[in-house]
Short mmCIF file of C-alpha atoms in Angstrom, two decimals:
data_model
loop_
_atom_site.label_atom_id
_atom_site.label_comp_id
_atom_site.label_asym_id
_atom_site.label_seq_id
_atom_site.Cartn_x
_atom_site.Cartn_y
_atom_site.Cartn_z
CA UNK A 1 254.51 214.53 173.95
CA UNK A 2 255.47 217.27 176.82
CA UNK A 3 252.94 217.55 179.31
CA UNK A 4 251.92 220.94 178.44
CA UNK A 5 250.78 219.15 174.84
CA UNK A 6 249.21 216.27 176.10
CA UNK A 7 246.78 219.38 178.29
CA UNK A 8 246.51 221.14 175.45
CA UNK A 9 245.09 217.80 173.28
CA UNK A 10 242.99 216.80 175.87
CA UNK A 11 241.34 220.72 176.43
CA UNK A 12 240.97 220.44 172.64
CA UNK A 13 238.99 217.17 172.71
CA UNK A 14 237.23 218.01 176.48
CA UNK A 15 236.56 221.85 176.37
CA UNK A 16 235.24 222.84 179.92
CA UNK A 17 234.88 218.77 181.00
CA UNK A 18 238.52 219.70 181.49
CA UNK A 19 238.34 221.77 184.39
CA UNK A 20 241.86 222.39 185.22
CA UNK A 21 245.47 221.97 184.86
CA UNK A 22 249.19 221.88 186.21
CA UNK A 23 251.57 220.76 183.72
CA UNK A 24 255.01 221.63 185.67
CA UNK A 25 254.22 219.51 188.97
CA UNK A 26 256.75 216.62 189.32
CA UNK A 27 253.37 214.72 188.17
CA UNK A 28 251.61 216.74 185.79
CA UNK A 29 247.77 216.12 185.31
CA UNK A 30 244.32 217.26 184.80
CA UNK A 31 241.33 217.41 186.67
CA UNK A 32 238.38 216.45 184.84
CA UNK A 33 235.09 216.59 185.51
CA UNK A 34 233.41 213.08 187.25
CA UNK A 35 231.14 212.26 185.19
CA UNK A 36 233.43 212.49 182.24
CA UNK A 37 236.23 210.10 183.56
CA UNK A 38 235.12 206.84 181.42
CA UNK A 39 235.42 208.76 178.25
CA UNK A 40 238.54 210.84 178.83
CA UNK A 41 240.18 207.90 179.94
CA UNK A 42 239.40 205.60 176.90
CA UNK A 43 239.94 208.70 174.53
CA UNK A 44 243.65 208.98 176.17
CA UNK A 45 244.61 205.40 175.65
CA UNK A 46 243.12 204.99 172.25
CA UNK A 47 244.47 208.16 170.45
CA UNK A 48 247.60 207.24 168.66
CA UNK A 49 249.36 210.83 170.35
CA UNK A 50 248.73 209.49 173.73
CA UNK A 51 248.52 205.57 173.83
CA UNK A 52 248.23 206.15 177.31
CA UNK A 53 247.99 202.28 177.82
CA UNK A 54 249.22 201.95 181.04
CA UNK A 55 247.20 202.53 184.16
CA UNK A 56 250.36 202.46 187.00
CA UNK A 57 247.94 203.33 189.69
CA UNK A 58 244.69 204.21 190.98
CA UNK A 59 244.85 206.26 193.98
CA UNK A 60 242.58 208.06 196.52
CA UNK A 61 242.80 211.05 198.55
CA UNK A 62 240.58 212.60 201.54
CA UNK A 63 241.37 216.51 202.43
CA UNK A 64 239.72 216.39 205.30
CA UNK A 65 240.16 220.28 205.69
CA UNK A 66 239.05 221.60 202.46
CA UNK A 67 235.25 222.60 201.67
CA UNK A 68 233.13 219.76 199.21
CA UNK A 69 234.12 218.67 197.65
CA UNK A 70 237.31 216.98 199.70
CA UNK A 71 237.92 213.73 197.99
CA UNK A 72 240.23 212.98 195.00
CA UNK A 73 240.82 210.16 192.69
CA UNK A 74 244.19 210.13 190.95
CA UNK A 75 245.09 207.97 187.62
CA UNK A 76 248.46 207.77 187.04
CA UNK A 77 249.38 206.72 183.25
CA UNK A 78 251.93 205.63 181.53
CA UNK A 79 252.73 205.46 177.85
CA UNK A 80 254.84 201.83 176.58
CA UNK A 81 254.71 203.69 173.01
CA UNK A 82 255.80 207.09 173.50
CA UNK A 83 257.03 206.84 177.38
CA UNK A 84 256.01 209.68 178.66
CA UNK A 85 253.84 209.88 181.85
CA UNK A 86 250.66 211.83 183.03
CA UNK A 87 247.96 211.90 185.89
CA UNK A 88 244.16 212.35 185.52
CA UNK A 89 242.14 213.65 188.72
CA UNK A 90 238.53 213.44 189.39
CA UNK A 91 237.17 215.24 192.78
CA UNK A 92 234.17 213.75 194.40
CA UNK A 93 232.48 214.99 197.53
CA UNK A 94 233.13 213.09 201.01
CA UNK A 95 229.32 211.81 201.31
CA UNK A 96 228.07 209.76 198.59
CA UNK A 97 231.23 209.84 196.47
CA UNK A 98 230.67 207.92 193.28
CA UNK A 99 233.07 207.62 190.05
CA UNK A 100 231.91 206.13 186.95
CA UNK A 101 234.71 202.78 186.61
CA UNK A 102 237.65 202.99 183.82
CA UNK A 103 237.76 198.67 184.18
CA UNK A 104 236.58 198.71 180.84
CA UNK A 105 239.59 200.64 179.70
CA UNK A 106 242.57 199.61 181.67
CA UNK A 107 241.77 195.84 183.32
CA UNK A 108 244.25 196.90 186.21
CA UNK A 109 242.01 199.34 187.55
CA UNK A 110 239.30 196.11 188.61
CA UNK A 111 241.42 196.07 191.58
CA UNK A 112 242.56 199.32 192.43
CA UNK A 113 238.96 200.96 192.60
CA UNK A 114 237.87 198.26 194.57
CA UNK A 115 240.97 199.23 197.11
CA UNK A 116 239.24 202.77 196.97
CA UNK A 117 235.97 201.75 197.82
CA UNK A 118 237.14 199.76 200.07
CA UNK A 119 239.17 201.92 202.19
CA UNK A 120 237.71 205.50 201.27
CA UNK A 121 234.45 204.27 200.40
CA UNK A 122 234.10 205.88 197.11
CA UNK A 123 231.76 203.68 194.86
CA UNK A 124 232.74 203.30 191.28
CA UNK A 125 229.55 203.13 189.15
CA UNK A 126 229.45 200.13 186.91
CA UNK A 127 231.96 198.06 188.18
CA UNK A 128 231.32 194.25 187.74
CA UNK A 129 232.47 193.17 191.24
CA UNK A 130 232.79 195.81 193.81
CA UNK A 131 233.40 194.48 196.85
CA UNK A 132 236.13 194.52 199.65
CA UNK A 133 239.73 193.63 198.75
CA UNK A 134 241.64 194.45 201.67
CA UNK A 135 239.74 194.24 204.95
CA UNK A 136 236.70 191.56 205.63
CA UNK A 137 233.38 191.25 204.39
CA UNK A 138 231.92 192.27 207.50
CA UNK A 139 234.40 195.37 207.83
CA UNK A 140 232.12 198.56 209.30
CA UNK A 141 233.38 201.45 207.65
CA UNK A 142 236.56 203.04 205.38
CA UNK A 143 239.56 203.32 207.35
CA UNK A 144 242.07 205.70 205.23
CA UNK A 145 239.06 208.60 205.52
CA UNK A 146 240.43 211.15 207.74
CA UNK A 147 237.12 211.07 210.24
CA UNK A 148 237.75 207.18 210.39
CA UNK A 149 237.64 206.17 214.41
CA UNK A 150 239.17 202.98 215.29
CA UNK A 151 236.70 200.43 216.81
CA UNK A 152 237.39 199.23 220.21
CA UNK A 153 237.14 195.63 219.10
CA UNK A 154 236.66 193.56 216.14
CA UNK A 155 234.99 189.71 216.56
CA UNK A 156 235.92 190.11 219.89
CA UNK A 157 239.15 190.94 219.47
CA UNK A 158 240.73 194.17 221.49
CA UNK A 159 241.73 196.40 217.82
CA UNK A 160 242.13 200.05 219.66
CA UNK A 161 245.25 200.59 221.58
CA UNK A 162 245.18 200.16 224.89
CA UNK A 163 246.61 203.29 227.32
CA UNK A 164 250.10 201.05 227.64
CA UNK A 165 250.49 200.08 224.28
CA UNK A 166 249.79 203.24 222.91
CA UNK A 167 252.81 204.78 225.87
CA UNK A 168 255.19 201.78 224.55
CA UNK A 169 254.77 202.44 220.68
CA UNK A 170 254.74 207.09 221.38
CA UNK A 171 258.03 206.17 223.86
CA UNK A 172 259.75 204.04 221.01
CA UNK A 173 262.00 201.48 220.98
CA UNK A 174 266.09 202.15 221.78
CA UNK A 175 267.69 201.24 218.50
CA UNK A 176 270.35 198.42 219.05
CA UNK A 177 269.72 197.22 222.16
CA UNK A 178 269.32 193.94 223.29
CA UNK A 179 269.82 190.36 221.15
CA UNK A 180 269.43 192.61 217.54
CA UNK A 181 272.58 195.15 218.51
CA UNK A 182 273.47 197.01 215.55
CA UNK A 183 276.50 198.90 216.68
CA UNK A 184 278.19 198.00 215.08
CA UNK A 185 276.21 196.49 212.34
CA UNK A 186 276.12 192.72 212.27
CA UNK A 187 279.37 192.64 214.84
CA UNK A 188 278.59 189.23 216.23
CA UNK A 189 279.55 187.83 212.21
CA UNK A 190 283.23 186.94 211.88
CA UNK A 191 284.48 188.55 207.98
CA UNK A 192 287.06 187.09 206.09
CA UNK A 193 290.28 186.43 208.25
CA UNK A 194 288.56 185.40 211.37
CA UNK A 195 287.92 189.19 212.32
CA UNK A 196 284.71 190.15 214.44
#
């Protein structure tokens, strides 16, 4: 199916739960609304048009200069059967984001919502083991929301930049200087006939 039908089925099914479209974006999708996630997303797996039966990735965005609500979560599908491709997008609002969980329907997703709530802190209602993936149990906050603040330390541990560091890293490193010189590449390696 063409993007434009796989819309058109799922505005067919949906009505307004589908609350809008853009079928000629390099990944075409639609946004549905929150609450309705669960069901469009088994419904698009399970119909024999779609067999969307691939979840390739569960992904999380925060527009941190848009109005409420300024968080997005992003399905990306994929179809073994028919091969075509095709995004479903939920928007939540920045405090007390919560997305009913699609584990149920694609196993895969187990671990990609709990990389959302872990780093964007969006809570996915009625998933059987949401907890931290990435960052440790005692981790204070979501770091990929745009307001995040590094702390100063961690256990103990200096985590924030100090003044030089931060100077070193903006300044940059000369490329191909030193014992890695790259000009040219991989010079200090004789070829075939003894040549350097």
């Amino acid at each position: 199916m063409t993007p434009a039908e796989i819309c058109t089925k799922l505005q067919e099914k949906f009505g307004a739960d589908v609350v809008s479209a853009l079928v000629e974006a390099a990944s075409p999708y639609v946004v549905v609304k929150t609450e309705r996630i669960a069901e469009v997303a088994a419904f698009c797996k399970a119909d024999p048009a779609l067999v969307l039966d691939n979840l390739l990735c569960l992904s999380a965005v925060d527009f941190h200069k848009e109005k409420e609500p300024r968080m997005e979560v992003v399905y990306h599908l994929f179809s073994y059967t028919h091969f075509h491709r095709f995004a479903l997008k939920v928007h939540v609002p920045r405090e007390g984001a919560r997305v009913p969980t699609v584990e149920a329907t694609w196993g895969a997703a187990n671990w990609h919502e709990r990389e959302a709530w872990d780093l964007f802190g969006i809570v996915f209602d009625g998933h059987p083991d949401l907890r931290r993936i990435l960052l440790p149990d005692d981790w204070e906050g979501h770091p990929l929301r745009k307001d995040w603040t590094d702390p100063d330390f961690y256990r103990g541990m200096r985590v924030k930049p100090t003044e030089q560091m931060a100077d070193k890293a903006m300044k940059g490193e000369e490329f191909g200087t030193g014992p890695f010189q790259h000009d040219p590449f991989n010079a200090h390696v004789p070829v075939s006939g003894g040549e350097a």
